[in-house]
Amino acid sequence: GPAVRFGGPGVLITQEGHAVVLEKSGGVSRVVGKGITYLEPFERPTMAVKLNTQPVKVEVENALTRDGGIIKAVEALVFCKLDKGRANMDRGLRFPFDDRIILEKIWDPKRDDPANSVRAISTTALHQVIAKHTLQEFFDNFEQMRERIRQELKEEAGKVILPFLGYQILVAAVNKIEIPPKTEQKLWQRWGAAQDVVIAHTEGQKERIKAFTDIDIKNAQEELNRWIT
């Protein structure tokens, strides 16, 4: 309405789960939470900030592993929530917020969605996490690696996102890990060859055990014959 374009006086109704940055005369005037706010002359809303938990989709393609392998695609979700800080804890809000955190870390004159920055940092963190592991690790125990990637993504992304953007990473989920078909085929072949070696080694051990057992039986029989005679 007119209050958004030209400013107050007017009335602003903010939905629960949001905070709104207001500007006046070219500068930030205040941050308001849910409920009715009476705008001062020329004061207008310029940016709405979500205070509830937000899922952010993260996708990487052709990610390099520690041994130079390639993971074709990984899809993940990070669930983030704005750090509530301490400034407004006494207001009894369901979604408390700290004006300072919003103004210093979230507010952007270009009105860019903070989720875009969370996504960019998380994407870089996911590449870094994958680069810590070998392709064989992904192949050997897929579900275990999915869990490790999930935990490490939360930790790596959180190290940057909380201090610089003011968002806490509550949890991460890995929905998809895709290995190129040709690479997967080679890994299966390598696994098969390794199993053949294990089987051959086991069979060799059995033959050696049998040989030693036959010798022991023969020696025992000779000793028994000497004792009898």
PDB file of C-alpha atoms in Angstrom:
ATOM      1  CA  GLY A   1       0.000   0.000   0.000  1.00  0.00           C
ATOM      2  CA  PRO A   2       0.941   3.694   0.142  1.00  0.00           C
ATOM      3  CA  ALA A   3       2.738   3.223   3.470  1.00  0.00           C
ATOM      4  CA  VAL A   4       5.157   0.787   1.841  1.00  0.00           C
ATOM      5  CA  ARG A   5       5.922   3.103  -1.070  1.00  0.00           C
ATOM      6  CA  PHE A   6       5.820   6.515   0.597  1.00  0.00           C
ATOM      7  CA  GLY A   7       5.904   5.822   4.317  1.00  0.00           C
ATOM      8  CA  GLY A   8       3.622   6.706   7.219  1.00  0.00           C
ATOM      9  CA  PRO A   9       1.725   7.793   9.024  1.00  0.00           C
ATOM     10  CA  GLY A  10      -0.046   4.464   8.783  1.00  0.00           C
ATOM     11  CA  VAL A  11      -0.496   1.040  10.310  1.00  0.00           C
ATOM     12  CA  LEU A  12       1.711  -2.021   9.775  1.00  0.00           C
ATOM     13  CA  ILE A  13       0.522  -5.502  10.766  1.00  0.00           C
ATOM     14  CA  THR A  14       3.367  -7.999  11.136  1.00  0.00           C
ATOM     15  CA  GLN A  15       2.554 -11.702  11.094  1.00  0.00           C
ATOM     16  CA  GLU A  16       3.898 -13.960  13.850  1.00  0.00           C
ATOM     17  CA  GLY A  17       7.230 -15.533  12.964  1.00  0.00           C
ATOM     18  CA  HIS A  18       8.512 -12.389  11.260  1.00  0.00           C
ATOM     19  CA  ALA A  19      10.396  -9.240  12.135  1.00  0.00           C
ATOM     20  CA  VAL A  20      10.333  -6.156   9.909  1.00  0.00           C
ATOM     21  CA  VAL A  21      13.058  -3.561   9.422  1.00  0.00           C
ATOM     22  CA  LEU A  22      11.698  -0.015   9.138  1.00  0.00           C
ATOM     23  CA  GLU A  23      13.414   2.927   7.478  1.00  0.00           C
ATOM     24  CA  LYS A  24      12.928   6.643   7.715  1.00  0.00           C
ATOM     25  CA  SER A  25      14.667   9.435   5.867  1.00  0.00           C
ATOM     26  CA  GLY A  26      17.062   7.035   4.164  1.00  0.00           C
ATOM     27  CA  GLY A  27      18.184   5.173   7.304  1.00  0.00           C
ATOM     28  CA  VAL A  28      17.039   2.336   9.531  1.00  0.00           C
ATOM     29  CA  SER A  29      14.684   3.564  12.240  1.00  0.00           C
ATOM     30  CA  ARG A  30      13.782   0.362  14.142  1.00  0.00           C
ATOM     31  CA  VAL A  31      12.957  -3.363  13.992  1.00  0.00           C
ATOM     32  CA  VAL A  32       9.453  -4.491  14.956  1.00  0.00           C
ATOM     33  CA  GLY A  33       7.932  -7.891  15.675  1.00  0.00           C
ATOM     34  CA  LYS A  34       4.457  -9.372  15.405  1.00  0.00           C
ATOM     35  CA  GLY A  35       1.349  -7.288  15.914  1.00  0.00           C
ATOM     36  CA  ILE A  36       0.271  -3.760  15.046  1.00  0.00           C
ATOM     37  CA  THR A  37       2.848  -1.023  14.568  1.00  0.00           C
ATOM     38  CA  TYR A  38       1.950   2.625  14.035  1.00  0.00           C
ATOM     39  CA  LEU A  39       4.294   4.089  11.465  1.00  0.00           C
ATOM     40  CA  GLU A  40       5.714   7.526  11.986  1.00  0.00           C
ATOM     41  CA  PRO A  41       5.631  10.109   9.187  1.00  0.00           C
ATOM     42  CA  PHE A  42       7.761   8.891   6.246  1.00  0.00           C
ATOM     43  CA  GLU A  43       8.583   5.646   8.059  1.00  0.00           C
ATOM     44  CA  ARG A  44       8.126   2.540   5.921  1.00  0.00           C
ATOM     45  CA  PRO A  45       8.880  -1.221   5.992  1.00  0.00           C
ATOM     46  CA  THR A  46      11.851  -2.248   3.876  1.00  0.00           C
ATOM     47  CA  MET A  47      12.721  -5.847   4.772  1.00  0.00           C
ATOM     48  CA  ALA A  48      10.887  -8.779   6.377  1.00  0.00           C
ATOM     49  CA  VAL A  49      12.955 -11.381   8.216  1.00  0.00           C
ATOM     50  CA  LYS A  50      11.663 -14.905   8.884  1.00  0.00           C
ATOM     51  CA  LEU A  51      12.179 -16.045  12.465  1.00  0.00           C
ATOM     52  CA  ASN A  52      10.994 -19.650  12.210  1.00  0.00           C
ATOM     53  CA  THR A  53      13.074 -22.608  11.029  1.00  0.00           C
ATOM     54  CA  GLN A  54      13.845 -22.466   7.313  1.00  0.00           C
ATOM     55  CA  PRO A  55      14.907 -25.391   5.077  1.00  0.00           C
ATOM     56  CA  VAL A  56      17.548 -24.445   2.514  1.00  0.00           C
ATOM     57  CA  LYS A  57      18.261 -26.795  -0.387  1.00  0.00           C
ATOM     58  CA  VAL A  58      21.938 -27.414  -1.187  1.00  0.00           C
ATOM     59  CA  GLU A  59      23.098 -29.110  -4.392  1.00  0.00           C
ATOM     60  CA  VAL A  60      26.578 -29.875  -5.689  1.00  0.00           C
ATOM     61  CA  GLU A  61      27.674 -31.550  -8.899  1.00  0.00           C
ATOM     62  CA  ASN A  62      30.960 -33.233  -9.863  1.00  0.00           C
ATOM     63  CA  ALA A  63      32.425 -32.932  -6.375  1.00  0.00           C
ATOM     64  CA  LEU A  64      36.004 -34.178  -6.004  1.00  0.00           C
ATOM     65  CA  THR A  65      36.923 -36.748  -3.370  1.00  0.00           C
ATOM     66  CA  ARG A  66      40.239 -36.936  -1.527  1.00  0.00           C
ATOM     67  CA  ASP A  67      41.631 -39.505  -3.976  1.00  0.00           C
ATOM     68  CA  GLY A  68      40.602 -37.542  -7.075  1.00  0.00           C
ATOM     69  CA  GLY A  69      37.330 -39.385  -7.668  1.00  0.00           C
ATOM     70  CA  ILE A  70      34.124 -37.672  -8.655  1.00  0.00           C
ATOM     71  CA  ILE A  71      30.743 -37.733  -6.929  1.00  0.00           C
ATOM     72  CA  LYS A  72      28.287 -36.893  -9.689  1.00  0.00           C
ATOM     73  CA  ALA A  73      25.662 -35.205  -7.528  1.00  0.00           C
ATOM     74  CA  VAL A  74      24.756 -34.620  -3.885  1.00  0.00           C
ATOM     75  CA  GLU A  75      21.512 -33.101  -2.663  1.00  0.00           C
ATOM     76  CA  ALA A  76      21.099 -31.961   0.924  1.00  0.00           C
ATOM     77  CA  LEU A  77      18.957 -29.769   3.138  1.00  0.00           C
ATOM     78  CA  VAL A  78      20.146 -27.539   5.956  1.00  0.00           C
ATOM     79  CA  PHE A  79      17.587 -26.314   8.456  1.00  0.00           C
ATOM     80  CA  CYS A  80      18.514 -22.925   9.839  1.00  0.00           C
ATOM     81  CA  LYS A  81      16.984 -20.502  12.288  1.00  0.00           C
ATOM     82  CA  LEU A  82      17.935 -16.956  13.166  1.00  0.00           C
ATOM     83  CA  ASP A  83      19.872 -16.765  16.423  1.00  0.00           C
ATOM     84  CA  LYS A  84      17.415 -15.314  18.950  1.00  0.00           C
ATOM     85  CA  GLY A  85      20.143 -13.449  20.808  1.00  0.00           C
ATOM     86  CA  ARG A  86      19.325 -11.858  24.147  1.00  0.00           C
ATOM     87  CA  ALA A  87      17.958  -8.365  23.495  1.00  0.00           C
ATOM     88  CA  ASN A  88      14.258  -9.241  23.351  1.00  0.00           C
ATOM     89  CA  MET A  89      14.100 -12.288  25.607  1.00  0.00           C
ATOM     90  CA  ASP A  90      11.927 -10.394  28.095  1.00  0.00           C
ATOM     91  CA  ARG A  91       9.132  -9.708  25.588  1.00  0.00           C
ATOM     92  CA  GLY A  92       7.641 -13.183  25.945  1.00  0.00           C
ATOM     93  CA  LEU A  93       7.578 -13.722  22.178  1.00  0.00           C
ATOM     94  CA  ARG A  94       7.148 -17.144  20.654  1.00  0.00           C
ATOM     95  CA  PHE A  95       9.805 -16.130  18.128  1.00  0.00           C
ATOM     96  CA  PRO A  96      12.206 -13.823  20.001  1.00  0.00           C
ATOM     97  CA  PHE A  97      14.758 -11.872  18.008  1.00  0.00           C
ATOM     98  CA  ASP A  98      17.680  -9.546  18.587  1.00  0.00           C
ATOM     99  CA  ASP A  99      17.543  -6.190  16.776  1.00  0.00           C
ATOM    100  CA  ARG A 100      21.332  -6.018  16.764  1.00  0.00           C
ATOM    101  CA  ILE A 101      21.746  -9.383  15.012  1.00  0.00           C
ATOM    102  CA  ILE A 102      19.186  -8.458  12.375  1.00  0.00           C
ATOM    103  CA  LEU A 103      20.696  -5.038  11.673  1.00  0.00           C
ATOM    104  CA  GLU A 104      24.346  -6.134  11.733  1.00  0.00           C
ATOM    105  CA  LYS A 105      24.094  -9.506   9.971  1.00  0.00           C
ATOM    106  CA  ILE A 106      20.773  -9.794   8.116  1.00  0.00           C
ATOM    107  CA  TRP A 107      19.678  -6.374   6.913  1.00  0.00           C
ATOM    108  CA  ASP A 108      20.695  -5.710   3.326  1.00  0.00           C
ATOM    109  CA  PRO A 109      19.968  -2.496   1.365  1.00  0.00           C
ATOM    110  CA  LYS A 110      19.480  -4.696  -1.719  1.00  0.00           C
ATOM    111  CA  ARG A 111      16.815  -6.763   0.152  1.00  0.00           C
ATOM    112  CA  ASP A 112      18.566 -10.016  -0.779  1.00  0.00           C
ATOM    113  CA  ASP A 113      17.081 -13.149   0.807  1.00  0.00           C
ATOM    114  CA  PRO A 114      19.473 -14.379   3.569  1.00  0.00           C
ATOM    115  CA  ALA A 115      18.728 -17.946   2.459  1.00  0.00           C
ATOM    116  CA  ASN A 116      20.832 -17.281  -0.650  1.00  0.00           C
ATOM    117  CA  SER A 117      23.889 -16.618   1.509  1.00  0.00           C
ATOM    118  CA  VAL A 118      23.157 -19.682   3.660  1.00  0.00           C
ATOM    119  CA  ARG A 119      22.925 -21.769   0.486  1.00  0.00           C
ATOM    120  CA  ALA A 120      26.193 -20.413  -0.948  1.00  0.00           C
ATOM    121  CA  ILE A 121      28.172 -21.083   2.235  1.00  0.00           C
ATOM    122  CA  SER A 122      26.603 -24.535   2.686  1.00  0.00           C
ATOM    123  CA  THR A 123      27.458 -25.458  -0.903  1.00  0.00           C
ATOM    124  CA  THR A 124      31.115 -24.611  -0.323  1.00  0.00           C
ATOM    125  CA  ALA A 125      31.050 -26.535   2.964  1.00  0.00           C
ATOM    126  CA  LEU A 126      29.566 -29.603   1.243  1.00  0.00           C
ATOM    127  CA  HIS A 127      32.378 -29.593  -1.343  1.00  0.00           C
ATOM    128  CA  GLN A 128      34.926 -29.390   1.487  1.00  0.00           C
ATOM    129  CA  VAL A 129      33.296 -32.262   3.381  1.00  0.00           C
ATOM    130  CA  ILE A 130      33.267 -34.549   0.334  1.00  0.00           C
ATOM    131  CA  ALA A 131      36.923 -33.725  -0.332  1.00  0.00           C
ATOM    132  CA  LYS A 132      37.839 -35.222   3.072  1.00  0.00           C
ATOM    133  CA  HIS A 133      36.808 -38.724   2.003  1.00  0.00           C
ATOM    134  CA  THR A 134      37.792 -41.215  -0.682  1.00  0.00           C
ATOM    135  CA  LEU A 135      35.484 -42.585  -3.347  1.00  0.00           C
ATOM    136  CA  GLN A 136      35.986 -46.060  -1.929  1.00  0.00           C
ATOM    137  CA  GLU A 137      34.562 -44.915   1.416  1.00  0.00           C
ATOM    138  CA  PHE A 138      31.309 -43.924  -0.283  1.00  0.00           C
ATOM    139  CA  PHE A 139      31.156 -47.303  -1.986  1.00  0.00           C
ATOM    140  CA  ASP A 140      32.077 -49.484   0.994  1.00  0.00           C
ATOM    141  CA  ASN A 141      29.366 -48.266   3.382  1.00  0.00           C
ATOM    142  CA  PHE A 142      26.926 -45.922   1.733  1.00  0.00           C
ATOM    143  CA  GLU A 143      24.568 -45.356   4.664  1.00  0.00           C
ATOM    144  CA  GLN A 144      27.421 -44.764   7.092  1.00  0.00           C
ATOM    145  CA  MET A 145      28.905 -42.178   4.732  1.00  0.00           C
ATOM    146  CA  ARG A 146      25.538 -40.470   4.310  1.00  0.00           C
ATOM    147  CA  GLU A 147      25.397 -40.029   8.093  1.00  0.00           C
ATOM    148  CA  ARG A 148      28.986 -38.755   8.258  1.00  0.00           C
ATOM    149  CA  ILE A 149      28.381 -36.257   5.451  1.00  0.00           C
ATOM    150  CA  ARG A 150      25.224 -35.051   7.200  1.00  0.00           C
ATOM    151  CA  GLN A 151      27.013 -34.435  10.496  1.00  0.00           C
ATOM    152  CA  GLU A 152      30.093 -32.859   8.934  1.00  0.00           C
ATOM    153  CA  LEU A 153      28.005 -30.568   6.706  1.00  0.00           C
ATOM    154  CA  LYS A 154      26.166 -29.244   9.773  1.00  0.00           C
ATOM    155  CA  GLU A 155      29.461 -28.586  11.566  1.00  0.00           C
ATOM    156  CA  GLU A 156      31.362 -27.052   8.644  1.00  0.00           C
ATOM    157  CA  ALA A 157      28.518 -24.805   7.477  1.00  0.00           C
ATOM    158  CA  GLY A 158      27.706 -23.732  11.041  1.00  0.00           C
ATOM    159  CA  LYS A 159      31.278 -22.540  11.657  1.00  0.00           C
ATOM    160  CA  VAL A 160      30.777 -19.777   9.089  1.00  0.00           C
ATOM    161  CA  ILE A 161      27.026 -19.157   8.993  1.00  0.00           C
ATOM    162  CA  LEU A 162      26.476 -18.446  12.694  1.00  0.00           C
ATOM    163  CA  PRO A 163      29.205 -15.823  13.212  1.00  0.00           C
ATOM    164  CA  PHE A 164      28.766 -14.108   9.839  1.00  0.00           C
ATOM    165  CA  LEU A 165      25.036 -14.440   9.081  1.00  0.00           C
ATOM    166  CA  GLY A 166      23.530 -14.921  12.521  1.00  0.00           C
ATOM    167  CA  TYR A 167      21.795 -18.197  11.649  1.00  0.00           C
ATOM    168  CA  GLN A 168      22.088 -21.424  13.604  1.00  0.00           C
ATOM    169  CA  ILE A 169      22.243 -24.653  11.604  1.00  0.00           C
ATOM    170  CA  LEU A 170      19.916 -26.921  13.563  1.00  0.00           C
ATOM    171  CA  VAL A 171      20.252 -30.040  11.458  1.00  0.00           C
ATOM    172  CA  ALA A 172      21.275 -31.216   7.997  1.00  0.00           C
ATOM    173  CA  ALA A 173      19.882 -34.007   5.843  1.00  0.00           C
ATOM    174  CA  VAL A 174      21.451 -35.709   2.826  1.00  0.00           C
ATOM    175  CA  ASN A 175      18.815 -36.810   0.335  1.00  0.00           C
ATOM    176  CA  LYS A 176      20.933 -38.035  -2.557  1.00  0.00           C
ATOM    177  CA  ILE A 177      24.491 -39.155  -3.294  1.00  0.00           C
ATOM    178  CA  GLU A 178      25.063 -40.214  -6.885  1.00  0.00           C
ATOM    179  CA  ILE A 179      28.224 -41.889  -8.163  1.00  0.00           C
ATOM    180  CA  PRO A 180      28.830 -41.938 -11.966  1.00  0.00           C
ATOM    181  CA  PRO A 181      27.742 -45.331 -13.419  1.00  0.00           C
ATOM    182  CA  LYS A 182      31.152 -46.098 -14.963  1.00  0.00           C
ATOM    183  CA  THR A 183      32.901 -45.313 -11.689  1.00  0.00           C
ATOM    184  CA  GLU A 184      30.451 -47.478  -9.766  1.00  0.00           C
ATOM    185  CA  GLN A 185      31.082 -50.336 -12.212  1.00  0.00           C
ATOM    186  CA  LYS A 186      34.842 -50.056 -11.705  1.00  0.00           C
ATOM    187  CA  LEU A 187      34.372 -50.042  -7.937  1.00  0.00           C
ATOM    188  CA  TRP A 188      32.273 -53.191  -8.161  1.00  0.00           C
ATOM    189  CA  GLN A 189      34.988 -54.819 -10.252  1.00  0.00           C
ATOM    190  CA  ARG A 190      37.618 -53.776  -7.717  1.00  0.00           C
ATOM    191  CA  TRP A 191      35.450 -55.115  -4.900  1.00  0.00           C
ATOM    192  CA  GLY A 192      35.005 -58.410  -6.770  1.00  0.00           C
ATOM    193  CA  ALA A 193      38.757 -58.737  -7.312  1.00  0.00           C
ATOM    194  CA  ALA A 194      39.357 -58.034  -3.623  1.00  0.00           C
ATOM    195  CA  GLN A 195      36.845 -60.723  -2.674  1.00  0.00           C
ATOM    196  CA  ASP A 196      38.611 -63.209  -4.963  1.00  0.00           C
ATOM    197  CA  VAL A 197      41.874 -62.468  -3.171  1.00  0.00           C
ATOM    198  CA  VAL A 198      40.216 -63.000   0.211  1.00  0.00           C
ATOM    199  CA  ILE A 199      38.706 -66.297  -0.951  1.00  0.00           C
ATOM    200  CA  ALA A 200      42.017 -67.475  -2.420  1.00  0.00           C
ATOM    201  CA  HIS A 201      43.807 -66.516   0.786  1.00  0.00           C
ATOM    202  CA  THR A 202      41.211 -68.355   2.859  1.00  0.00           C
ATOM    203  CA  GLU A 203      41.447 -71.483   0.713  1.00  0.00           C
ATOM    204  CA  GLY A 204      45.240 -71.363   0.959  1.00  0.00           C
ATOM    205  CA  GLN A 205      44.992 -71.095   4.727  1.00  0.00           C
ATOM    206  CA  LYS A 206      42.690 -74.129   4.786  1.00  0.00           C
ATOM    207  CA  GLU A 207      45.182 -76.179   2.737  1.00  0.00           C
ATOM    208  CA  ARG A 208      48.048 -75.185   5.027  1.00  0.00           C
ATOM    209  CA  ILE A 209      46.027 -76.040   8.131  1.00  0.00           C
ATOM    210  CA  LYS A 210      45.098 -79.395   6.625  1.00  0.00           C
ATOM    211  CA  ALA A 211      48.754 -80.108   5.786  1.00  0.00           C
ATOM    212  CA  PHE A 212      49.895 -79.235   9.293  1.00  0.00           C
ATOM    213  CA  THR A 213      47.105 -81.347  10.768  1.00  0.00           C
ATOM    214  CA  ASP A 214      48.076 -84.366   8.636  1.00  0.00           C
ATOM    215  CA  ILE A 215      51.689 -84.031   9.788  1.00  0.00           C
ATOM    216  CA  ASP A 216      50.635 -83.801  13.439  1.00  0.00           C
ATOM    217  CA  ILE A 217      48.472 -86.933  13.104  1.00  0.00           C
ATOM    218  CA  LYS A 218      51.324 -88.822  11.421  1.00  0.00           C
ATOM    219  CA  ASN A 219      53.817 -87.800  14.130  1.00  0.00           C
ATOM    220  CA  ALA A 220      51.376 -88.758  16.866  1.00  0.00           C
ATOM    221  CA  GLN A 221      50.756 -92.157  15.276  1.00  0.00           C
ATOM    222  CA  GLU A 222      54.508 -92.843  15.009  1.00  0.00           C
ATOM    223  CA  GLU A 223      54.991 -91.861  18.651  1.00  0.00           C
ATOM    224  CA  LEU A 224      52.152 -94.165  19.683  1.00  0.00           C
ATOM    225  CA  ASN A 225      53.633 -97.098  17.713  1.00  0.00           C
ATOM    226  CA  ARG A 226      57.022 -96.610  19.378  1.00  0.00           C
ATOM    227  CA  TRP A 227      55.404 -96.599  22.809  1.00  0.00           C
ATOM    228  CA  ILE A 228      53.423 -99.782  22.060  1.00  0.00           C
ATOM    229  CA  THR A 229      56.421-101.668  20.702  1.00  0.00           C
TER     230      THR A 229
END
